[in-house]
mmCIF file of C-alpha atoms and ligand atoms in Angstrom:
data_model
loop_
_atom_site.group_PDB
_atom_site.id
_atom_site.type_symbol
_atom_site.label_atom_id
_atom_site.label_comp_id
_atom_site.label_asym_id
_atom_site.label_seq_id
_atom_site.Cartn_x
_atom_site.Cartn_y
_atom_site.Cartn_z
ATOM 1 C CA MET W 1 -190.916 -143.658 -138.435
ATOM 2 C CA PRO W 2 -189.743 -143.501 -141.580
ATOM 3 C CA HIS W 3 -189.819 -141.602 -144.470
ATOM 4 C CA LYS W 4 -188.634 -139.320 -147.024
ATOM 5 C CA PRO W 5 -186.686 -136.143 -146.411
ATOM 6 C CA PHE W 6 -187.099 -133.169 -148.615
ATOM 7 C CA LEU W 7 -184.134 -132.412 -151.686
ATOM 8 C CA LEU W 8 -183.818 -129.462 -151.493
ATOM 9 C CA GLY W 9 -182.001 -127.258 -154.127
ATOM 10 C CA SER W 10 -180.437 -123.728 -153.552
ATOM 11 C CA GLY W 11 -182.739 -121.176 -153.638
ATOM 12 C CA THR W 12 -183.447 -118.605 -150.951
ATOM 13 C CA ALA W 13 -186.904 -120.588 -150.119
ATOM 14 C CA ASP W 14 -185.075 -123.854 -149.813
ATOM 15 C CA ILE W 15 -182.683 -122.133 -147.747
ATOM 16 C CA ALA W 16 -185.380 -120.859 -145.818
ATOM 17 C CA ARG W 17 -187.364 -123.989 -145.341
ATOM 18 C CA SER W 18 -184.007 -125.439 -143.905
ATOM 19 C CA ALA W 19 -183.238 -122.925 -141.193
ATOM 20 C CA ALA W 20 -186.764 -123.474 -140.127
ATOM 21 C CA ILE W 21 -186.464 -126.825 -139.549
ATOM 22 C CA LEU W 22 -182.771 -126.531 -138.146
ATOM 23 C CA LYS W 23 -184.706 -123.566 -135.693
ATOM 24 C CA SER W 24 -187.814 -126.485 -135.165
ATOM 25 C CA GLY W 25 -185.221 -129.323 -134.121
ATOM 26 C CA GLY W 26 -184.915 -130.931 -136.865
ATOM 27 C CA LEU W 27 -182.011 -132.831 -139.005
ATOM 28 C CA VAL W 28 -181.014 -131.257 -142.288
ATOM 29 C CA ALA W 29 -177.642 -132.485 -144.191
ATOM 30 C CA PHE W 30 -176.154 -129.773 -145.901
ATOM 31 C CA PRO W 31 -172.691 -129.494 -148.267
ATOM 32 C CA THR W 32 -169.858 -127.891 -147.459
ATOM 33 C CA GLU W 33 -166.595 -127.810 -149.162
ATOM 34 C CA THR W 34 -165.084 -130.737 -147.398
ATOM 35 C CA VAL W 35 -167.831 -133.235 -147.143
ATOM 36 C CA TYR W 36 -171.917 -132.796 -146.401
ATOM 37 C CA GLY W 37 -172.774 -132.647 -142.898
ATOM 38 C CA LEU W 38 -175.642 -133.703 -140.961
ATOM 39 C CA GLY W 39 -176.572 -130.620 -138.944
ATOM 40 C CA ALA W 40 -178.801 -129.935 -135.779
ATOM 41 C CA ASP W 41 -179.189 -126.606 -133.952
ATOM 42 C CA ALA W 42 -176.080 -127.211 -131.508
ATOM 43 C CA THR W 43 -178.153 -125.097 -128.816
ATOM 44 C CA ASN W 44 -180.727 -127.631 -128.519
ATOM 45 C CA GLY W 45 -179.750 -130.639 -126.707
ATOM 46 C CA GLU W 46 -182.552 -133.078 -128.614
ATOM 47 C CA ALA W 47 -181.930 -131.982 -131.889
ATOM 48 C CA VAL W 48 -177.947 -132.657 -131.141
ATOM 49 C CA ALA W 49 -179.177 -136.185 -129.627
ATOM 50 C CA ARG W 50 -181.310 -136.820 -133.276
ATOM 51 C CA ILE W 51 -177.893 -136.517 -134.676
ATOM 52 C CA PHE W 52 -176.117 -139.416 -132.621
ATOM 53 C CA GLU W 53 -179.527 -141.246 -133.085
ATOM 54 C CA ALA W 54 -179.687 -140.828 -137.100
ATOM 55 C CA LYS W 55 -176.118 -142.146 -137.487
ATOM 56 C CA GLY W 56 -176.354 -144.758 -135.063
ATOM 57 C CA ARG W 57 -173.123 -144.087 -133.383
ATOM 58 C CA PRO W 58 -173.008 -146.355 -130.169
ATOM 59 C CA ARG W 59 -171.000 -143.712 -128.465
ATOM 60 C CA PHE W 60 -171.012 -139.953 -128.129
ATOM 61 C CA ASN W 61 -168.085 -138.007 -129.411
ATOM 62 C CA PRO W 62 -167.868 -134.053 -129.745
ATOM 63 C CA LEU W 63 -169.586 -132.331 -132.874
ATOM 64 C CA ILE W 64 -167.880 -129.406 -134.538
ATOM 65 C CA SER W 65 -169.774 -126.025 -134.325
ATOM 66 C CA HIS W 66 -170.219 -124.264 -137.509
ATOM 67 C CA VAL W 67 -170.877 -121.010 -138.086
ATOM 68 C CA ALA W 68 -171.216 -118.053 -140.531
ATOM 69 C CA ALA W 69 -168.609 -115.931 -139.597
ATOM 70 C CA ALA W 70 -165.747 -115.488 -137.066
ATOM 71 C CA GLU W 71 -167.499 -112.940 -135.112
ATOM 72 C CA ASP W 72 -169.455 -115.879 -134.378
ATOM 73 C CA ALA W 73 -167.118 -118.426 -133.187
ATOM 74 C CA ARG W 74 -165.683 -115.789 -130.699
ATOM 75 C CA ARG W 75 -169.206 -116.134 -129.069
ATOM 76 C CA LEU W 76 -168.535 -119.699 -128.299
ATOM 77 C CA GLY W 77 -164.539 -120.258 -127.776
ATOM 78 C CA VAL W 78 -161.923 -118.681 -125.772
ATOM 79 C CA PHE W 79 -159.598 -116.828 -128.924
ATOM 80 C CA ASP W 80 -155.814 -116.274 -128.539
ATOM 81 C CA ALA W 81 -153.245 -115.073 -130.920
ATOM 82 C CA ALA W 82 -152.492 -118.553 -132.777
ATOM 83 C CA ALA W 83 -156.417 -118.552 -133.131
ATOM 84 C CA ASP W 84 -156.746 -114.934 -134.347
ATOM 85 C CA LYS W 85 -154.046 -115.742 -136.902
ATOM 86 C CA LEU W 86 -155.720 -119.109 -138.190
ATOM 87 C CA ALA W 87 -158.994 -117.988 -138.193
ATOM 88 C CA ALA W 88 -158.149 -115.080 -140.036
ATOM 89 C CA ALA W 89 -155.792 -116.972 -142.547
ATOM 90 C CA PHE W 90 -158.300 -120.025 -143.200
ATOM 91 C CA TRP W 91 -161.827 -119.257 -142.342
ATOM 92 C CA PRO W 92 -164.128 -119.685 -144.438
ATOM 93 C CA GLY W 93 -162.421 -122.832 -145.360
ATOM 94 C CA PRO W 94 -161.721 -126.287 -144.358
ATOM 95 C CA LEU W 95 -160.181 -125.759 -140.817
ATOM 96 C CA THR W 96 -161.655 -126.481 -137.510
ATOM 97 C CA LEU W 97 -160.239 -124.812 -134.271
ATOM 98 C CA VAL W 98 -160.673 -126.341 -130.954
ATOM 99 C CA LEU W 99 -161.174 -123.887 -128.203
ATOM 100 C CA ARG W 100 -161.776 -123.831 -124.711
ATOM 101 C CA ARG W 101 -165.891 -123.109 -124.342
ATOM 102 C CA ARG W 102 -166.233 -119.728 -123.331
ATOM 103 C CA ALA W 103 -167.881 -119.629 -120.128
ATOM 104 C CA ASP W 104 -171.544 -118.601 -121.666
ATOM 105 C CA CYS W 105 -170.857 -120.414 -124.750
ATOM 106 C CA PRO W 106 -174.746 -121.589 -125.269
ATOM 107 C CA VAL W 107 -173.718 -124.895 -127.288
ATOM 108 C CA SER W 108 -175.302 -127.682 -125.690
ATOM 109 C CA LEU W 109 -173.101 -129.568 -123.425
ATOM 110 C CA LEU W 110 -173.888 -132.937 -125.895
ATOM 111 C CA ALA W 111 -172.152 -131.177 -129.035
ATOM 112 C CA SER W 112 -168.981 -130.996 -126.804
ATOM 113 C CA ALA W 113 -169.442 -134.596 -125.400
ATOM 114 C CA GLY W 114 -168.872 -133.099 -122.391
ATOM 115 C CA LEU W 115 -165.832 -131.666 -122.803
ATOM 116 C CA GLU W 116 -164.438 -128.045 -121.702
ATOM 117 C CA THR W 117 -163.524 -127.311 -125.119
ATOM 118 C CA ILE W 118 -165.754 -126.703 -128.372
ATOM 119 C CA ALA W 119 -164.361 -127.203 -131.790
ATOM 120 C CA VAL W 120 -165.735 -124.781 -134.042
ATOM 121 C CA ARG W 121 -165.653 -124.008 -138.149
ATOM 122 C CA VAL W 122 -166.434 -121.616 -140.406
ATOM 123 C CA PRO W 123 -167.273 -123.953 -143.873
ATOM 124 C CA GLY W 124 -166.570 -122.166 -147.163
ATOM 125 C CA HIS W 125 -169.208 -123.458 -149.050
ATOM 126 C CA PRO W 126 -172.205 -120.751 -150.188
ATOM 127 C CA LEU W 127 -175.157 -122.720 -149.441
ATOM 128 C CA ALA W 128 -173.596 -123.602 -145.951
ATOM 129 C CA ARG W 129 -172.522 -120.200 -145.236
ATOM 130 C CA ALA W 130 -176.341 -119.038 -146.297
ATOM 131 C CA LEU W 131 -177.748 -121.654 -144.288
ATOM 132 C CA LEU W 132 -175.692 -120.976 -141.128
ATOM 133 C CA ALA W 133 -176.280 -117.006 -141.310
ATOM 134 C CA ALA W 134 -180.177 -117.827 -141.799
ATOM 135 C CA ALA W 135 -180.625 -120.099 -139.280
ATOM 136 C CA GLU W 136 -178.753 -117.712 -136.604
ATOM 137 C CA ARG W 137 -177.245 -119.892 -134.539
ATOM 138 C CA PRO W 138 -174.283 -122.745 -134.895
ATOM 139 C CA VAL W 139 -175.206 -125.813 -136.355
ATOM 140 C CA ALA W 140 -173.490 -129.328 -135.091
ATOM 141 C CA ALA W 141 -172.189 -131.471 -137.956
ATOM 142 C CA PRO W 142 -170.738 -134.437 -138.332
ATOM 143 C CA SER W 143 -170.421 -135.824 -141.434
ATOM 144 C CA ALA W 144 -173.629 -137.025 -142.862
ATOM 145 C CA ASN W 145 -173.054 -141.019 -143.165
ATOM 146 C CA ARG W 146 -174.210 -143.640 -140.855
ATOM 147 C CA SER W 147 -171.572 -144.714 -138.264
ATOM 148 C CA GLY W 148 -168.532 -146.252 -139.255
ATOM 149 C CA ALA W 149 -169.409 -145.601 -143.443
ATOM 150 C CA ILE W 150 -167.417 -143.325 -145.722
ATOM 151 C CA SER W 151 -168.064 -139.690 -145.605
ATOM 152 C CA PRO W 152 -170.191 -138.544 -148.110
ATOM 153 C CA THR W 153 -169.334 -135.732 -150.806
ATOM 154 C CA ALA W 154 -172.696 -135.754 -152.827
ATOM 155 C CA ALA W 155 -176.104 -135.585 -151.887
ATOM 156 C CA ALA W 156 -176.985 -138.578 -153.286
ATOM 157 C CA HIS W 157 -174.362 -140.659 -151.035
ATOM 158 C CA VAL W 158 -176.586 -138.710 -148.275
ATOM 159 C CA LEU W 159 -179.904 -140.058 -149.306
ATOM 160 C CA ALA W 160 -178.636 -143.175 -149.578
ATOM 161 C CA SER W 161 -176.906 -143.435 -146.249
ATOM 162 C CA LEU W 162 -179.828 -141.353 -144.038
ATOM 163 C CA GLY W 163 -182.853 -140.715 -146.457
ATOM 164 C CA ASP W 164 -184.758 -142.411 -144.196
ATOM 165 C CA ARG W 165 -183.897 -140.484 -140.894
ATOM 166 C CA ILE W 166 -183.463 -137.040 -141.487
ATOM 167 C CA ASP W 167 -185.510 -134.442 -142.295
ATOM 168 C CA ALA W 168 -183.990 -132.266 -145.485
ATOM 169 C CA ILE W 169 -181.266 -132.169 -147.745
ATOM 170 C CA LEU W 170 -179.711 -128.977 -149.241
ATOM 171 C CA ASP W 171 -178.322 -130.372 -152.515
ATOM 172 C CA GLY W 172 -174.970 -128.207 -153.405
ATOM 173 C CA GLY W 173 -173.188 -130.467 -155.745
ATOM 174 C CA ALA W 174 -170.245 -132.403 -155.503
ATOM 175 C CA ALA W 175 -168.011 -131.254 -152.490
ATOM 176 C CA THR W 176 -164.954 -129.916 -154.023
ATOM 177 C CA VAL W 177 -162.409 -130.693 -151.225
ATOM 178 C CA GLY W 178 -163.725 -134.031 -150.657
ATOM 179 C CA ILE W 179 -161.447 -134.923 -147.141
ATOM 180 C CA GLU W 180 -162.334 -133.165 -144.275
ATOM 181 C CA SER W 181 -161.496 -130.401 -142.560
ATOM 182 C CA THR W 182 -158.004 -130.336 -140.576
ATOM 183 C CA VAL W 183 -158.429 -130.156 -136.841
ATOM 184 C CA ILE W 184 -155.968 -128.368 -134.131
ATOM 185 C CA ASP W 185 -156.557 -128.399 -130.813
ATOM 186 C CA LEU W 186 -155.754 -124.904 -129.134
ATOM 187 C CA SER W 187 -156.685 -125.239 -125.816
ATOM 188 C CA GLY W 188 -153.392 -126.530 -124.496
ATOM 189 C CA GLU W 189 -149.994 -125.482 -124.333
ATOM 190 C CA GLY W 190 -149.183 -125.588 -127.750
ATOM 191 C CA PRO W 191 -151.155 -126.222 -131.279
ATOM 192 C CA VAL W 192 -151.666 -129.667 -131.935
ATOM 193 C CA LEU W 193 -152.871 -131.497 -134.939
ATOM 194 C CA LEU W 194 -155.902 -133.864 -134.172
ATOM 195 C CA ARG W 195 -156.720 -134.815 -137.494
ATOM 196 C CA PRO W 196 -154.873 -133.762 -140.824
ATOM 197 C CA GLY W 197 -157.164 -132.334 -143.772
ATOM 198 C CA GLY W 198 -158.445 -129.996 -146.208
ATOM 199 C CA VAL W 199 -155.641 -127.693 -144.931
ATOM 200 C CA PRO W 200 -152.213 -128.541 -145.390
ATOM 201 C CA ARG W 201 -149.795 -128.988 -141.966
ATOM 202 C CA ALA W 202 -147.450 -127.018 -143.473
ATOM 203 C CA ALA W 203 -149.544 -123.841 -144.091
ATOM 204 C CA ILE W 204 -150.703 -124.350 -140.796
ATOM 205 C CA GLU W 205 -147.179 -124.568 -139.334
ATOM 206 C CA ALA W 206 -146.118 -121.089 -141.242
ATOM 207 C CA LEU W 207 -148.548 -119.167 -139.346
ATOM 208 C CA ALA W 208 -148.813 -121.038 -135.990
ATOM 209 C CA GLY W 209 -145.730 -122.771 -135.240
ATOM 210 C CA ALA W 210 -144.742 -126.435 -135.125
ATOM 211 C CA LEU W 211 -147.916 -129.227 -134.822
ATOM 212 C CA ALA W 212 -147.630 -131.338 -131.924
ATOM 213 C CA ALA W 213 -149.208 -135.221 -132.572
ATOM 214 C CA PRO W 214 -151.697 -136.082 -130.183
ATOM 215 C CA ARG W 215 -150.726 -137.536 -127.047
ATOM 216 C CA PRO W 216 -150.160 -141.478 -127.581
ATOM 217 C CA GLY W 217 -153.150 -143.628 -126.369
ATOM 218 C CA ALA W 218 -155.443 -140.405 -127.038
ATOM 219 C CA PRO W 219 -157.286 -141.791 -129.982
ATOM 220 C CA LEU W 220 -159.329 -139.066 -131.613
ATOM 221 C CA ASN W 221 -161.948 -141.052 -132.253
ATOM 222 C CA ALA W 222 -162.366 -142.399 -128.867
ATOM 223 C CA PRO W 223 -162.403 -138.694 -127.125
ATOM 224 C CA GLY W 224 -164.060 -140.502 -124.136
ATOM 225 C CA LEU W 225 -160.511 -142.185 -123.517
ATOM 226 C CA LEU W 226 -158.687 -138.808 -123.658
ATOM 227 C CA ALA W 227 -157.341 -137.929 -120.325
ATOM 228 C CA SER W 228 -158.568 -134.514 -120.737
ATOM 229 C CA HIS W 229 -162.086 -135.758 -121.491
ATOM 230 C CA TYR W 230 -164.730 -134.564 -118.496
ATOM 231 C CA ALA W 231 -165.112 -136.872 -115.934
ATOM 232 C CA PRO W 232 -166.617 -136.535 -112.804
ATOM 233 C CA GLY W 233 -164.689 -135.632 -109.421
ATOM 234 C CA LEU W 234 -167.580 -138.281 -107.418
ATOM 235 C CA PRO W 235 -167.595 -141.990 -108.070
ATOM 236 C CA LEU W 236 -170.522 -143.174 -109.817
ATOM 237 C CA ARG W 237 -172.465 -146.308 -108.882
ATOM 238 C CA LEU W 238 -174.167 -147.569 -111.765
ATOM 239 C CA GLU W 239 -177.516 -149.605 -111.743
ATOM 240 C CA ALA W 240 -178.662 -148.002 -108.645
ATOM 241 C CA LYS W 241 -181.837 -149.229 -107.390
ATOM 242 C CA ALA W 242 -181.946 -147.238 -104.284
ATOM 243 C CA ALA W 243 -180.414 -143.891 -103.364
ATOM 244 C CA LYS W 244 -178.076 -142.995 -100.056
ATOM 245 C CA PRO W 245 -178.289 -139.744 -98.273
ATOM 246 C CA GLU W 246 -175.062 -138.724 -99.081
ATOM 247 C CA GLU W 247 -175.204 -139.316 -102.702
ATOM 248 C CA ALA W 248 -176.537 -137.780 -105.933
ATOM 249 C CA LEU W 249 -178.987 -139.843 -107.969
ATOM 250 C CA LEU W 250 -178.950 -139.666 -111.342
ATOM 251 C CA ALA W 251 -182.178 -140.587 -112.441
ATOM 252 C CA PHE W 252 -184.400 -142.335 -115.183
ATOM 253 C CA GLY W 253 -188.040 -142.883 -115.471
ATOM 254 C CA ALA W 254 -190.064 -143.092 -112.908
ATOM 255 C CA PRO W 255 -190.963 -144.130 -110.508
ATOM 256 C CA VAL W 256 -187.663 -142.510 -108.815
ATOM 257 C CA PRO W 257 -186.408 -143.793 -105.357
ATOM 258 C CA ARG W 258 -186.367 -141.353 -102.618
ATOM 259 C CA GLY W 259 -183.792 -140.277 -100.018
ATOM 260 C CA ALA W 260 -180.667 -138.812 -102.312
ATOM 261 C CA ALA W 261 -179.094 -135.933 -101.202
ATOM 262 C CA LEU W 262 -180.266 -133.770 -104.522
ATOM 263 C CA THR W 263 -181.869 -135.784 -107.665
ATOM 264 C CA LEU W 264 -182.177 -135.032 -111.619
ATOM 265 C CA ASN W 265 -184.083 -136.892 -113.723
ATOM 266 C CA LEU W 266 -182.480 -137.352 -117.364
ATOM 267 C CA SER W 267 -186.121 -138.188 -118.485
ATOM 268 C CA ALA W 268 -189.032 -138.636 -116.242
ATOM 269 C CA ARG W 269 -191.057 -139.958 -119.378
ATOM 270 C CA GLY W 270 -187.956 -142.208 -119.996
ATOM 271 C CA ASP W 271 -187.258 -140.621 -123.375
ATOM 272 C CA LEU W 272 -183.460 -141.653 -124.222
ATOM 273 C CA THR W 273 -183.201 -138.671 -126.979
ATOM 274 C CA GLU W 274 -184.303 -136.713 -123.872
ATOM 275 C CA ALA W 275 -181.770 -138.215 -121.484
ATOM 276 C CA ALA W 276 -178.821 -137.817 -124.402
ATOM 277 C CA ALA W 277 -179.737 -134.163 -124.089
ATOM 278 C CA ASN W 278 -179.227 -133.766 -120.410
ATOM 279 C CA LEU W 279 -176.554 -136.461 -119.656
ATOM 280 C CA PHE W 280 -173.355 -133.994 -119.686
ATOM 281 C CA ALA W 281 -175.265 -131.117 -117.942
ATOM 282 C CA HIS W 282 -176.874 -133.159 -115.154
ATOM 283 C CA LEU W 283 -173.706 -135.338 -114.179
ATOM 284 C CA HIS W 284 -171.853 -131.269 -114.055
ATOM 285 C CA ALA W 285 -174.830 -129.820 -111.798
ATOM 286 C CA LEU W 286 -174.472 -133.582 -109.638
ATOM 287 C CA ASP W 287 -170.756 -133.367 -109.111
ATOM 288 C CA ARG W 288 -170.602 -131.964 -105.931
ATOM 289 C CA PRO W 289 -167.591 -132.454 -103.758
ATOM 290 C CA ASP W 290 -170.113 -132.298 -100.437
ATOM 291 C CA LEU W 291 -171.354 -135.353 -101.736
ATOM 292 C CA ALA W 292 -170.187 -139.246 -101.267
ATOM 293 C CA ALA W 293 -171.116 -140.526 -104.799
ATOM 294 C CA ILE W 294 -173.646 -139.983 -107.910
ATOM 295 C CA ALA W 295 -175.941 -143.000 -107.728
ATOM 296 C CA VAL W 296 -177.441 -143.785 -111.197
ATOM 297 C CA MET W 297 -180.367 -145.429 -112.195
ATOM 298 C CA PRO W 298 -180.207 -148.240 -114.923
ATOM 299 C CA ILE W 299 -180.462 -146.675 -118.554
ATOM 300 C CA PRO W 300 -182.144 -149.481 -120.870
ATOM 301 C CA ASN W 301 -179.435 -150.061 -123.801
ATOM 302 C CA GLU W 302 -180.934 -149.748 -126.383
ATOM 303 C CA GLY W 303 -181.689 -146.908 -128.948
ATOM 304 C CA LEU W 304 -179.280 -143.869 -127.900
ATOM 305 C CA GLY W 305 -178.913 -146.109 -124.377
ATOM 306 C CA GLU W 306 -176.071 -147.781 -125.774
ATOM 307 C CA ALA W 307 -174.038 -144.564 -126.150
ATOM 308 C CA ILE W 308 -175.704 -142.973 -122.570
ATOM 309 C CA ASN W 309 -174.617 -146.383 -120.972
ATOM 310 C CA ASP W 310 -171.163 -146.476 -122.588
ATOM 311 C CA ARG W 311 -170.295 -142.764 -121.573
ATOM 312 C CA LEU W 312 -171.294 -143.577 -117.774
ATOM 313 C CA ARG W 313 -169.364 -146.817 -117.940
ATOM 314 C CA ARG W 314 -166.089 -144.262 -118.922
ATOM 315 C CA ALA W 315 -166.720 -141.862 -116.618
ATOM 316 C CA ALA W 316 -167.206 -144.442 -113.321
ATOM 317 C CA ALA W 317 -164.057 -146.392 -114.615
ATOM 318 C CA PRO W 318 -161.420 -146.305 -111.444
ATOM 319 C CA ARG W 319 -158.869 -143.689 -112.604
HETATM 320 O O1 TXA T 401 -165.161 -131.597 -142.913
HETATM 321 C C1 TXA T 401 -165.458 -131.794 -141.735
HETATM 322 O O2 TXA T 401 -164.922 -131.381 -140.625
HETATM 323 C C2 TXA T 401 -167.018 -132.271 -141.588
HETATM 324 C C3 TXA T 401 -167.930 -131.593 -141.651
HETATM 325 C C4 TXA T 401 -169.286 -131.507 -142.134
HETATM 326 O O3 TXA T 401 -167.638 -130.082 -141.254
HETATM 327 N N1 TXA T 401 -167.016 -132.612 -140.176
HETATM 328 C C5 TXA T 401 -166.463 -133.775 -139.803
HETATM 329 O O4 TXA T 401 -167.127 -134.191 -138.578
HETATM 330 O O5 TXA T 401 -165.835 -134.192 -140.183
HETATM 331 P P1 TXA T 401 -166.850 -135.345 -137.705
HETATM 332 O O6 TXA T 401 -167.835 -135.400 -136.034
HETATM 333 O O7 TXA T 401 -167.036 -136.494 -138.098
HETATM 334 O O8 TXA T 401 -165.385 -134.895 -137.164
HETATM 335 C C6 TXA T 401 -164.922 -133.980 -136.365
HETATM 336 C C7 TXA T 401 -164.126 -134.733 -135.409
HETATM 337 C C8 TXA T 401 -164.095 -135.734 -134.653
HETATM 338 O O9 TXA T 401 -162.679 -136.472 -135.066
HETATM 339 C C9 TXA T 401 -163.900 -135.251 -133.683
HETATM 340 O O10 TXA T 401 -163.127 -136.012 -132.626
HETATM 341 C C10 TXA T 401 -163.301 -133.985 -133.519
HETATM 342 O O11 TXA T 401 -163.771 -133.026 -134.559
HETATM 343 N N2 TXA T 401 -163.732 -132.948 -132.313
HETATM 344 C C11 TXA T 401 -164.912 -132.389 -132.329
HETATM 345 N N3 TXA T 401 -164.867 -131.648 -131.223
HETATM 346 C C12 TXA T 401 -163.692 -131.881 -130.303
HETATM 347 C C13 TXA T 401 -163.217 -131.457 -129.309
HETATM 348 N N4 TXA T 401 -163.646 -130.749 -128.340
HETATM 349 N N5 TXA T 401 -161.704 -131.634 -128.727
HETATM 350 C C14 TXA T 401 -161.422 -132.687 -129.617
HETATM 351 N N6 TXA T 401 -161.816 -132.948 -130.915
HETATM 352 C C15 TXA T 401 -162.933 -132.714 -131.278
HETATM 353 MG MG1 MG T 402 -166.975 -138.676 -139.580
#
């Protein structure tokens, strides 16, 4: 239901109110020094799903987890020497590091789009840091604009683009950097520049050595096409109406066909937001080498269902 979000300032009460909204699973747009972010509790899969819903993204791409301090980032990803150096030099600031997820990383797999890596950043804007400290959890946030629109550098841009789809906007004035953070992938052999941004390449290369370009054919905005993207070991059988005893069944809604070796339901009540939140975790759990395939019940292609089906088709593609 369309509604007007609270437009909040930078006072202590505004920050506390925004943090409470985040903790209860709501969406808060907040300023960073690069662009405004559309934030949700990164550890809450349904809250993360609402980000994709609000942005109207037809597919899931991985989101940056924002934290108040480098110590908090260490609980999410695996730091090597290069990560230590870059974090010390550029955080808080417009730098995002893509790291391997720690085994105990609490961030929803949906925020990582099912990848085994996690993007983390400590933003420099004081209001962002105050919000993150008050939220006491990582906050997943893409730029706060509708899919395909320009990144917002003022609260008014967010209001115009997403005003009827979010719970609150923290107004911190104009974003000073105005372009998104530089994204460096440290999860592989050497550092890779995934996206140029607020920290110039030369400043990073001075500390971490030469930055490689992303592999050709691995467009950043189509992470589902990355070779490293999580795909189940088992083949997927889409639009399944019945289940076989040697299959795992990824169900949706009710009634659920019986007879699969193992069944997990994305959402027994047929809720697409809940289904998106469960998608990657359920695929992981069903991907058992002793089974023959994952049968997937039909999922309506509306709302978040479009992104869910996009991801399932990619996972089902021959490789
Ligand atoms: O400045 C910024 O980075 C802003 C503010 C709000 O922090 N955020 C932002 O988020 O630009 P977004 O979602 O529009 O862009 C995040 C970029 C995307 O290009 C995404 O593909 C990449 O980071 N990314 C996130 N997680 C990744 C991962 N695990 N592996 C590879 N790329 C990742
Ligand atoms: Mg963006």
